[in-house]
Short mmCIF file of C-alpha atoms in Angstrom, two decimals:
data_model
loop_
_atom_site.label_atom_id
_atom_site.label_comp_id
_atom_site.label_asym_id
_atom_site.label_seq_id
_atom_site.Cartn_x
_atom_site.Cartn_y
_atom_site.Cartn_z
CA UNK A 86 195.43 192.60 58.74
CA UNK A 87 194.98 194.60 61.69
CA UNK A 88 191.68 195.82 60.72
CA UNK A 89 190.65 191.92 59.70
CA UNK A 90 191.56 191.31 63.21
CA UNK A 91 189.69 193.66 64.89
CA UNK A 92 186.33 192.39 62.98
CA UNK A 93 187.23 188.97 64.15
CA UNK A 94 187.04 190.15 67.81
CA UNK A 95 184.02 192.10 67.83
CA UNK A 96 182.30 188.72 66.00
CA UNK A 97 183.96 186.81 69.06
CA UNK A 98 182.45 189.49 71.20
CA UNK A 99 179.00 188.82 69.98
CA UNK A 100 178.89 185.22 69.75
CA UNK A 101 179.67 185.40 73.86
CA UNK A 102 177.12 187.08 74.39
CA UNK A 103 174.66 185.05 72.14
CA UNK A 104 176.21 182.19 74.03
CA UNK A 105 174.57 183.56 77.35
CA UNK A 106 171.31 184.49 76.38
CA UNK A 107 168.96 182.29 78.02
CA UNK A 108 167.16 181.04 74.47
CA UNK A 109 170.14 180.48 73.20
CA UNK A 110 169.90 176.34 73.20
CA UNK A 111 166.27 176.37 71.59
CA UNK A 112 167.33 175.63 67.96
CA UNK A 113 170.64 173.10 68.69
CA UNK A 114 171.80 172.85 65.15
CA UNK A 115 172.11 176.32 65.35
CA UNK A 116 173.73 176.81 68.83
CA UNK A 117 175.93 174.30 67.79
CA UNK A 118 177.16 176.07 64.23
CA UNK A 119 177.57 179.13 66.43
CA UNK A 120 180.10 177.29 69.26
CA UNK A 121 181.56 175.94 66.23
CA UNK A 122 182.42 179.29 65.31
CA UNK A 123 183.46 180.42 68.25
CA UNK A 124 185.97 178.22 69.35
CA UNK A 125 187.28 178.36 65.40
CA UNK A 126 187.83 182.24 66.51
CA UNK A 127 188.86 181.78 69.88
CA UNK A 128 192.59 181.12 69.34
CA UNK A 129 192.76 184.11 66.94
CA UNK A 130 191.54 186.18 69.44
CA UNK A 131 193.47 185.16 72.02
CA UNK A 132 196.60 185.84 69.87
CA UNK A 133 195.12 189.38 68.69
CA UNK A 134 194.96 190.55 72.72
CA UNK A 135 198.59 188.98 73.91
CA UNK A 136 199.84 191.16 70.81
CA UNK A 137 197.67 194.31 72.06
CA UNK A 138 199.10 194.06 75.17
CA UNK A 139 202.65 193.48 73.92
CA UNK A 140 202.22 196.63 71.60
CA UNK A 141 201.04 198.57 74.91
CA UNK A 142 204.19 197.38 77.08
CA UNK A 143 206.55 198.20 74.39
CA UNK A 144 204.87 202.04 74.15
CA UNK A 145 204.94 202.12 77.77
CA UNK A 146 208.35 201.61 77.89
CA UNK A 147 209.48 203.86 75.01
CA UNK A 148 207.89 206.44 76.90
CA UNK A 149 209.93 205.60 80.28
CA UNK A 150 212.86 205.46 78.48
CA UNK A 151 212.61 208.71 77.22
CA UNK A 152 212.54 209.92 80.96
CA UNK A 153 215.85 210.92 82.46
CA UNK A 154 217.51 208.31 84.05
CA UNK A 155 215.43 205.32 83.47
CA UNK A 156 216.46 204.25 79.54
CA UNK A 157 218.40 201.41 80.81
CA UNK A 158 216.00 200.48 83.35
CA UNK A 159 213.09 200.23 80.60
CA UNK A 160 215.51 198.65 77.94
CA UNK A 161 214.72 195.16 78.59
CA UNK A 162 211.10 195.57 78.96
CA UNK A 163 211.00 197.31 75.66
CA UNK A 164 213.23 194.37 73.97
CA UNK A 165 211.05 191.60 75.44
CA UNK A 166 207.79 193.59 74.15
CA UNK A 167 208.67 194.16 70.99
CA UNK A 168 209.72 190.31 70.88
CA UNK A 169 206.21 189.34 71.78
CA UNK A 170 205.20 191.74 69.36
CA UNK A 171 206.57 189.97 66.20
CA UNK A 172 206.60 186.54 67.68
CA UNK A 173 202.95 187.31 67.90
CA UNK A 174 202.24 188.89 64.55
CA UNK A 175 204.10 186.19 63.14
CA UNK A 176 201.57 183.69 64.48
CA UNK A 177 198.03 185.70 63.77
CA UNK A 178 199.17 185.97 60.05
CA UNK A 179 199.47 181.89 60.58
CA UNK A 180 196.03 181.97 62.20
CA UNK A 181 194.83 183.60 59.26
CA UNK A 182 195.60 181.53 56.71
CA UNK A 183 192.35 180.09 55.21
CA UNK A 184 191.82 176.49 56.67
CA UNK A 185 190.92 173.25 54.88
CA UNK A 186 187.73 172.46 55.29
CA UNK A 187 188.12 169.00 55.39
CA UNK A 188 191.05 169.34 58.25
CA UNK A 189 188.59 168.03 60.50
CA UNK A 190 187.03 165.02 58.74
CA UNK A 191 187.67 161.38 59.45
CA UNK A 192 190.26 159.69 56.32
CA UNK A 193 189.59 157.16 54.17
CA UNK A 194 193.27 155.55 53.36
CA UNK A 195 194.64 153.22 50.78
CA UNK A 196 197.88 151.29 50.38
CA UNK A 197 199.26 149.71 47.48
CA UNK A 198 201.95 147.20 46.91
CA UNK A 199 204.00 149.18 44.15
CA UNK A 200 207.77 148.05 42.37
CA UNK A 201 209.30 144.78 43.70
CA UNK A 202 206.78 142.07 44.07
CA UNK A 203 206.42 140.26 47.58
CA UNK A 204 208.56 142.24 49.00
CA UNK A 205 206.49 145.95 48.30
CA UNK A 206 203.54 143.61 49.36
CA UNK A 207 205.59 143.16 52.77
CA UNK A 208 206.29 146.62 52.77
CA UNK A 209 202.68 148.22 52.28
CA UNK A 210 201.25 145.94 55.55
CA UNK A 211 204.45 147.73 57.40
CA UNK A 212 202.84 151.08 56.32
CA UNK A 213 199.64 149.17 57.27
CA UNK A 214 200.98 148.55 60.76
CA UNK A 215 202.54 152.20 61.13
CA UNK A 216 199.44 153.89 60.24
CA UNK A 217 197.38 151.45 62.53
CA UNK A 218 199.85 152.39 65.61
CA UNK A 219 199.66 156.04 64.92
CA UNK A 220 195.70 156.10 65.21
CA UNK A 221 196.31 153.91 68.75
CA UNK A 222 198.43 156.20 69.56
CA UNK A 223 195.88 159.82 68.71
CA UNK A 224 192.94 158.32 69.94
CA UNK A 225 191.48 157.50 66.95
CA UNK A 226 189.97 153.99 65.27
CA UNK A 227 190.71 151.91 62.60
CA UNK A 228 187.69 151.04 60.27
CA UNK A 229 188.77 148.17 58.17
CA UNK A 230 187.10 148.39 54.40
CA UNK A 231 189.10 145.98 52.14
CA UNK A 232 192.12 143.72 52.53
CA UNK A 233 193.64 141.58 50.25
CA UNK A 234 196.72 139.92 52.02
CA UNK A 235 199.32 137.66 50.44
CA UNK A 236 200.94 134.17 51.32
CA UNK A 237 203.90 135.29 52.79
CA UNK A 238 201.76 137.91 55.31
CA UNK A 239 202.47 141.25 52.93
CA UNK A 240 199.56 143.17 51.67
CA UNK A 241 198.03 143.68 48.16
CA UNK A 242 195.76 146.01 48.81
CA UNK A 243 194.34 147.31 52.31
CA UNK A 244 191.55 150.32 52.18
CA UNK A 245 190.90 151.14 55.94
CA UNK A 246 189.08 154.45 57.52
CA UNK A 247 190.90 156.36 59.89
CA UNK A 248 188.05 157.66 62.79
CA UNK A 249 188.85 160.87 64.43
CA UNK A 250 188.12 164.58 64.76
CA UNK A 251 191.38 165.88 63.25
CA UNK A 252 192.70 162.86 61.39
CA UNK A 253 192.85 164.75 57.85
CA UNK A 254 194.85 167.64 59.24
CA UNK A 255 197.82 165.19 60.20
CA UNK A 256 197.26 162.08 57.28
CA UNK A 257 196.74 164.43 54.15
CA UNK A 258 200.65 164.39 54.06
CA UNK A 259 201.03 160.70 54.34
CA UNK A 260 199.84 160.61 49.90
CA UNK A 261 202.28 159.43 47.42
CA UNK A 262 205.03 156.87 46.98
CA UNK A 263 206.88 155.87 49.47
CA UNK A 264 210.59 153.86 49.07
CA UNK A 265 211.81 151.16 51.08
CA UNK A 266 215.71 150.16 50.68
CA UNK A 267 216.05 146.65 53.38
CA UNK A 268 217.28 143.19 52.73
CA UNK A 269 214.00 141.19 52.08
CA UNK A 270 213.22 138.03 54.52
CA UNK A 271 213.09 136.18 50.98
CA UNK A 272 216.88 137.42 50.35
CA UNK A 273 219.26 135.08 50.83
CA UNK A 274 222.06 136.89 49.59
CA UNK A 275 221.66 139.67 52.13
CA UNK A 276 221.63 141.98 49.09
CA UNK A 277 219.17 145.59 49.85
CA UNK A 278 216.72 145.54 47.80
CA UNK A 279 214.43 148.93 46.80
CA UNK A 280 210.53 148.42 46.76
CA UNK A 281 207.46 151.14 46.30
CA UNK A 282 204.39 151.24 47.90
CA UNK A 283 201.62 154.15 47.27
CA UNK A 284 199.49 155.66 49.42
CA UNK A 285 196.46 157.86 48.86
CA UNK A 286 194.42 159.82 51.66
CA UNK A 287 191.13 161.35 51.17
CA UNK A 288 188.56 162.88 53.48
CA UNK A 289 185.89 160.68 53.86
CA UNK A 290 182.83 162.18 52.59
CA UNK A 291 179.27 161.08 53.04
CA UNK A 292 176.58 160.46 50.12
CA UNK A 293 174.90 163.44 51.49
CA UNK A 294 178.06 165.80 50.57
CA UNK A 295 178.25 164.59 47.14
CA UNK A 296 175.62 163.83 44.33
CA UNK A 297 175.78 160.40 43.28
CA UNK A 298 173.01 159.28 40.66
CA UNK A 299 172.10 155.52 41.21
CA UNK A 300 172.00 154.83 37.80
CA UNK A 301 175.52 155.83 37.38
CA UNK A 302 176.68 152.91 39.55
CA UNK A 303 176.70 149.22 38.80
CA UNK A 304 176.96 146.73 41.56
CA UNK A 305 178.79 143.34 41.54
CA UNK A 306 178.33 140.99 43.98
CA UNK A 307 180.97 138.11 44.82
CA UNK A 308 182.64 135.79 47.35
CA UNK A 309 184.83 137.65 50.02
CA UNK A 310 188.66 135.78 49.82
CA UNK A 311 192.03 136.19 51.35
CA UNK A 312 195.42 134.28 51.24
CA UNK A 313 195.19 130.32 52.97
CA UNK A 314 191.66 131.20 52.59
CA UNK A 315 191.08 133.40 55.06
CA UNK A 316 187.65 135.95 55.22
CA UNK A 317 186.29 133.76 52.76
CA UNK A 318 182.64 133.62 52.60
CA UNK A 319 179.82 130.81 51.80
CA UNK A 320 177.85 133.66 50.60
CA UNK A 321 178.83 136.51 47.89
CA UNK A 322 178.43 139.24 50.82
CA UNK A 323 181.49 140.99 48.90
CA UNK A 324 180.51 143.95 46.92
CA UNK A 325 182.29 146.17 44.14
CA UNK A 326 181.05 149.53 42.74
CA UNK A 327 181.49 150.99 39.24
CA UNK A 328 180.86 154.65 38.71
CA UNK A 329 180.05 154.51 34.81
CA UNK A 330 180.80 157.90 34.05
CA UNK A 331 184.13 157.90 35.44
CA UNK A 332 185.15 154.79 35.77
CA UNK A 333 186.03 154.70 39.60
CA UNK A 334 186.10 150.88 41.22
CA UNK A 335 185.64 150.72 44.33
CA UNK A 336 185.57 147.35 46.66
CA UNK A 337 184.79 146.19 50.13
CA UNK A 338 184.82 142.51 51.40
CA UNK A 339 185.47 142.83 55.09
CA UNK A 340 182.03 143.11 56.27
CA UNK A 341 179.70 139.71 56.43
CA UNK A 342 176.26 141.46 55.49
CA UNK A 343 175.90 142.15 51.90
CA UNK A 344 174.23 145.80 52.86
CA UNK A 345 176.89 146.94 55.11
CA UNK A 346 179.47 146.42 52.47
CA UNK A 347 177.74 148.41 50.06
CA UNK A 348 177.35 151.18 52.53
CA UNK A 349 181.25 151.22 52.91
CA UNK A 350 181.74 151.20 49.55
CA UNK A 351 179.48 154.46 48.98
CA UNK A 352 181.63 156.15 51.47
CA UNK A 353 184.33 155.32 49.42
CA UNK A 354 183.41 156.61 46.23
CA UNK A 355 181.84 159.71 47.82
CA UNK A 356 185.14 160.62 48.84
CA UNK A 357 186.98 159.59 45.52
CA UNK A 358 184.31 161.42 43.18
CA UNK A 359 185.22 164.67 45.81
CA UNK A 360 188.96 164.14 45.68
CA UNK A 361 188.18 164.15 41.48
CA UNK A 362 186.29 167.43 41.37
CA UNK A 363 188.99 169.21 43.34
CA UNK A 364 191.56 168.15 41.32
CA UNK A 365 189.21 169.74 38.40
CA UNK A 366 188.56 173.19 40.16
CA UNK A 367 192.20 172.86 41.45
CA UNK A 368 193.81 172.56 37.53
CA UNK A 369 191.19 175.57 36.46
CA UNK A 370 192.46 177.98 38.61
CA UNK A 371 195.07 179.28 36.38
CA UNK A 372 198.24 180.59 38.17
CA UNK A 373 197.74 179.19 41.20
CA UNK A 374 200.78 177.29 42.45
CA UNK A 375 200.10 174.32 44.94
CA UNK A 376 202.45 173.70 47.86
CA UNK A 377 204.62 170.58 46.84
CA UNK A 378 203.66 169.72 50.77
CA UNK A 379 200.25 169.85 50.34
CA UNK A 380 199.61 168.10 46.74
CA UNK A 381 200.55 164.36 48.12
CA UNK A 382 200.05 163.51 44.62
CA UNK A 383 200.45 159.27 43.83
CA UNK A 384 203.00 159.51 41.85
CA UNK A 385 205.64 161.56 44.06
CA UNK A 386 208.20 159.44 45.84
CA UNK A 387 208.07 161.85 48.96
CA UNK A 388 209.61 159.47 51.47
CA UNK A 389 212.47 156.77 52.00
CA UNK A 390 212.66 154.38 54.61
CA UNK A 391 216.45 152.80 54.71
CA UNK A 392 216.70 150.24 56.64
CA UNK A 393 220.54 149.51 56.73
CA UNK A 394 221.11 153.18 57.51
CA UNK A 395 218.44 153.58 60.91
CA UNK A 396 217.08 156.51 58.44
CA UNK A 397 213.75 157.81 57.61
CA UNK A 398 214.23 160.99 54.54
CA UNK A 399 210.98 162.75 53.73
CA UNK A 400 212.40 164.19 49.86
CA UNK A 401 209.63 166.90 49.69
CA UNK A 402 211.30 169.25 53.21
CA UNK A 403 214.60 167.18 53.26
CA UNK A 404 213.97 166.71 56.31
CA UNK A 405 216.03 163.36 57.84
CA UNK A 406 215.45 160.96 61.36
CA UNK A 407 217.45 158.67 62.40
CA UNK A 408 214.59 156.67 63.88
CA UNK A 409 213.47 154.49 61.92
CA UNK A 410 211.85 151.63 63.96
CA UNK A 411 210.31 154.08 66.16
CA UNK A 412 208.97 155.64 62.90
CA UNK A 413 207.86 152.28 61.44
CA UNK A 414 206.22 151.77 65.44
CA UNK A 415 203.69 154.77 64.65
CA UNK A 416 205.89 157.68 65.98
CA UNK A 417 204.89 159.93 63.14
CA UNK A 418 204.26 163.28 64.96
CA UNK A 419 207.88 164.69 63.88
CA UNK A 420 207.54 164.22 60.56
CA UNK A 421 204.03 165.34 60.12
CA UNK A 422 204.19 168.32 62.12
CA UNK A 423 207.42 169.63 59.52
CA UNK A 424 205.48 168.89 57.06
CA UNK A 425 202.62 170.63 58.51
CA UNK A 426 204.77 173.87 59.36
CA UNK A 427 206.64 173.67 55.79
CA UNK A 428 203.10 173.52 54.46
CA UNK A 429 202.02 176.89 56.80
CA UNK A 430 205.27 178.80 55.17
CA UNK A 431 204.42 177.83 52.31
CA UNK A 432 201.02 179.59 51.83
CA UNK A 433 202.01 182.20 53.77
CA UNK A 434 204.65 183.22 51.50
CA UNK A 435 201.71 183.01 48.67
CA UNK A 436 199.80 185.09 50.93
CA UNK A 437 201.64 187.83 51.09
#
C-alpha cells in the first residue's frame, strides 16, 4: 500500500506543477480532467503526509526514549504518534478503496405504492415528501418526471430527478422496500396497520453514455391526468417509451410540450438500460460477493418506519433512531452516513 501511496503523491506532485504552467488553460476540457484529478488525489495525499509525519514523531521519540532519563518524558509523544499512525493508516486504506463512478452523478428516483392499498399510496408521497426535504436541505433540486397521485392525496407512482453533484453517493442506499406500521387516517378502529412502498435509485445517465438504437423504442403519445383532474391536458403532450428488446416502460406527463417529455423520458431509460447491464456484468463475475449495503435491491425490506413506537430500524446495519418525524422531515444524514460507513467496512474487509 505504501508503495501505491507513494505513486499517488509523485502524480499529485506533477499535476501541481502542470497546474502552474502558464499554457496550462489552452485546451479546457483537458485542464479540467486534470483538476478533476487532482482534487480526487488531494485528500489521499493529504492523509499519506499527516501519517509520514506521525511515523517520524513516533521514531523521534523512540529514539529519546532510549536516552537516559527522558523515557517518561517521550512516552506520551510516542503513544499519541503511534495513535495518529493507525488512525491514519486506517483511513488511507479507506481512501483507497476504488470509488463508484457514478458517486457523483445526479439520481433519477422512483416510488411505488406497494402492500396495503390507499394507505401504501399515502405512505410512498411521505417518502415523496422526505426525499423532497432532504434535497432542500443538501442544496440540491427536485426535477419532477411523472406523478400519478390518488384521491385521498397518496401517491401511485412519482418518478422525480434528484439535481446535485454528490446526490448518488448519499441516495444509492435509499433502494428497496421500505415498511410502514401507523394507524391509517382511513382507520377508524385505531388498529396499526403495515403497508410497503419500493423505492429504486439510479444514476441518471445521458443518451450519450449509453447506446440506444431508435428503432428499438416505440413512442406513445396520450393525455397527461391526475386525481380530481388535475395536470390534465387538452393536448396528448404525455409520452411513454417502450424499449422492444427489453421491455423497459418508461413514462413522463409532467411537462406541457410534447418534446420535453420525451427528452425526460430518454434520460430515464438511459439510466434503466445502465442499471440493467450492471446487474449483467455484476451476476458474471463469479465469486464476487456484493455488500448487502450496497445492492439496494427492490425486493429487500431494508427499512421500518413505526409510527406508534417514535422508531425508524434500517434491517440491513440494525441500526435504530428514535426520531422518526424528524426522519420523515428529511433528516436523513444519520442513517445514510451508517450505511455509508457499514458499506466502507464492508469492502474493505473484501479488500484485504
Amino acid at each position: 500500500m505504501l508503495d501505491k501511496l507513494e505513486a499517488v503523491d509523485s502524480r499529485y506532485e506533477e499535476l501541481c506543477a502542470k497546474s502552474e504552467q502558464p499554457d496550462f488553460y489552452a485546451d479546457p476540457k483537458s485542464a479540467a480532467a486534470l483538476l478533476r484529478e487532482k482534487n480526487d488525489l488531494e485528500p489521499i495525499v493529504q492523509a499519506y503526509r499527516q501519517y509520514r509525519r506521525a511515523q517520524q514523531e513516533m521514531q523521534d521519540a523512540q529514539e529519546l526514549m532510549a536516552e537516559p532519563g527522558m523515557k517518561e518524558l517521550c512516552q506520551e509523544s510516542y503513544a499519541q504518534a503511534k495513535q495518529d499512525c493507525e488512525e491514519l493508516y486506517e483511513k488511507l486504506q479507506i481512501l483507497l478503496l476504488p470509488k463508484d463512478p457514478n458517486d457523483e452523478k445526479s439520481v433519477i428516483v422512483e416510488i411505488r405504492g406497494g402492500v396495503g392499498g390507499e394507505e401504501s399510496a399515502l405512505f410512498a408521497h411521505s417518502l415523496f415528501r422526505m426525499y423532497s426535504m432532504y434535497a432542500a436541505a443538501k442544496g440540491w433540486s427536485i426535477e419532477l418526471l411523472n406523478y400519478n397521485d390518488t384521491e385521498l392525496g397518496g401517491v401511485k407512482e412519482a418518478d422525480f430527478v434528484i439535481n446535485g453533484r454528490g446526490a448518488y453517493s448519499r441516495m444509492k442506499y435509499e433502494s428497496g422496500v421500505h415498511r410502514v406500521q401507523r394507524v391509517p387516517e382511513t382507520e377508524s378502529g385505531g388498529r396499526v396497520h403495515t403497508s410497503t412502498a419500493t423505492v429504486a435509485v439510479l444514476p441518471e445517465m445521458e443518451e450519450v453514455d449509453v447506446q440506444i438504437n431508435p428503432a428499438d423504442i416505440e413512442m406513445q403519445v396520450y393525455r397527461a391526468s391526475g386525481a380530481g383532474g388535475q395536470h390534465v391536458n387538452k393536448t396528448s403532450s404525455a409520452v411513454r417509451l417502450i424499449h422492444k428488446p427489453t421491455g423497459i416502460v418508461v413514462a413522463c406527463q409532467e411537462e406541457r410540450s410534447q418534446v420535453q417529455n420525451r427528452e425526460k423520458c430518454m434520460r430515464m431509460l438511459a439510466s434503466k438500460l445502465y442499471e440493467m447491464e450492471q446487474e449483467r456484468l455484476d451476476s458474471e463475475v463469479t465469486g464476487m460477493r456484493r455488500s448487502q449495503v450496497g445492492t439496494g435491491m427492490r425486493n429487500e425490506r431494508i427499512r421500518t418506519y413505526n409510527f406508534p413506537q417514535g422508531r425508524v430500524t434500517d434491517h440491513r446495519i440494525g441500526l435504530t433512531l428514535y426520531k422518526i418525524d424528524s426522519v420523515m422531515d428529511g433528516d436523513l444524514d444519520e442513517l445514510i452516513s451508517a450505511l455509508a460507513a457499514a458499506d466502507q467496512a464492508e469492502k474493505l474487509k473484501h479488500a484485504k
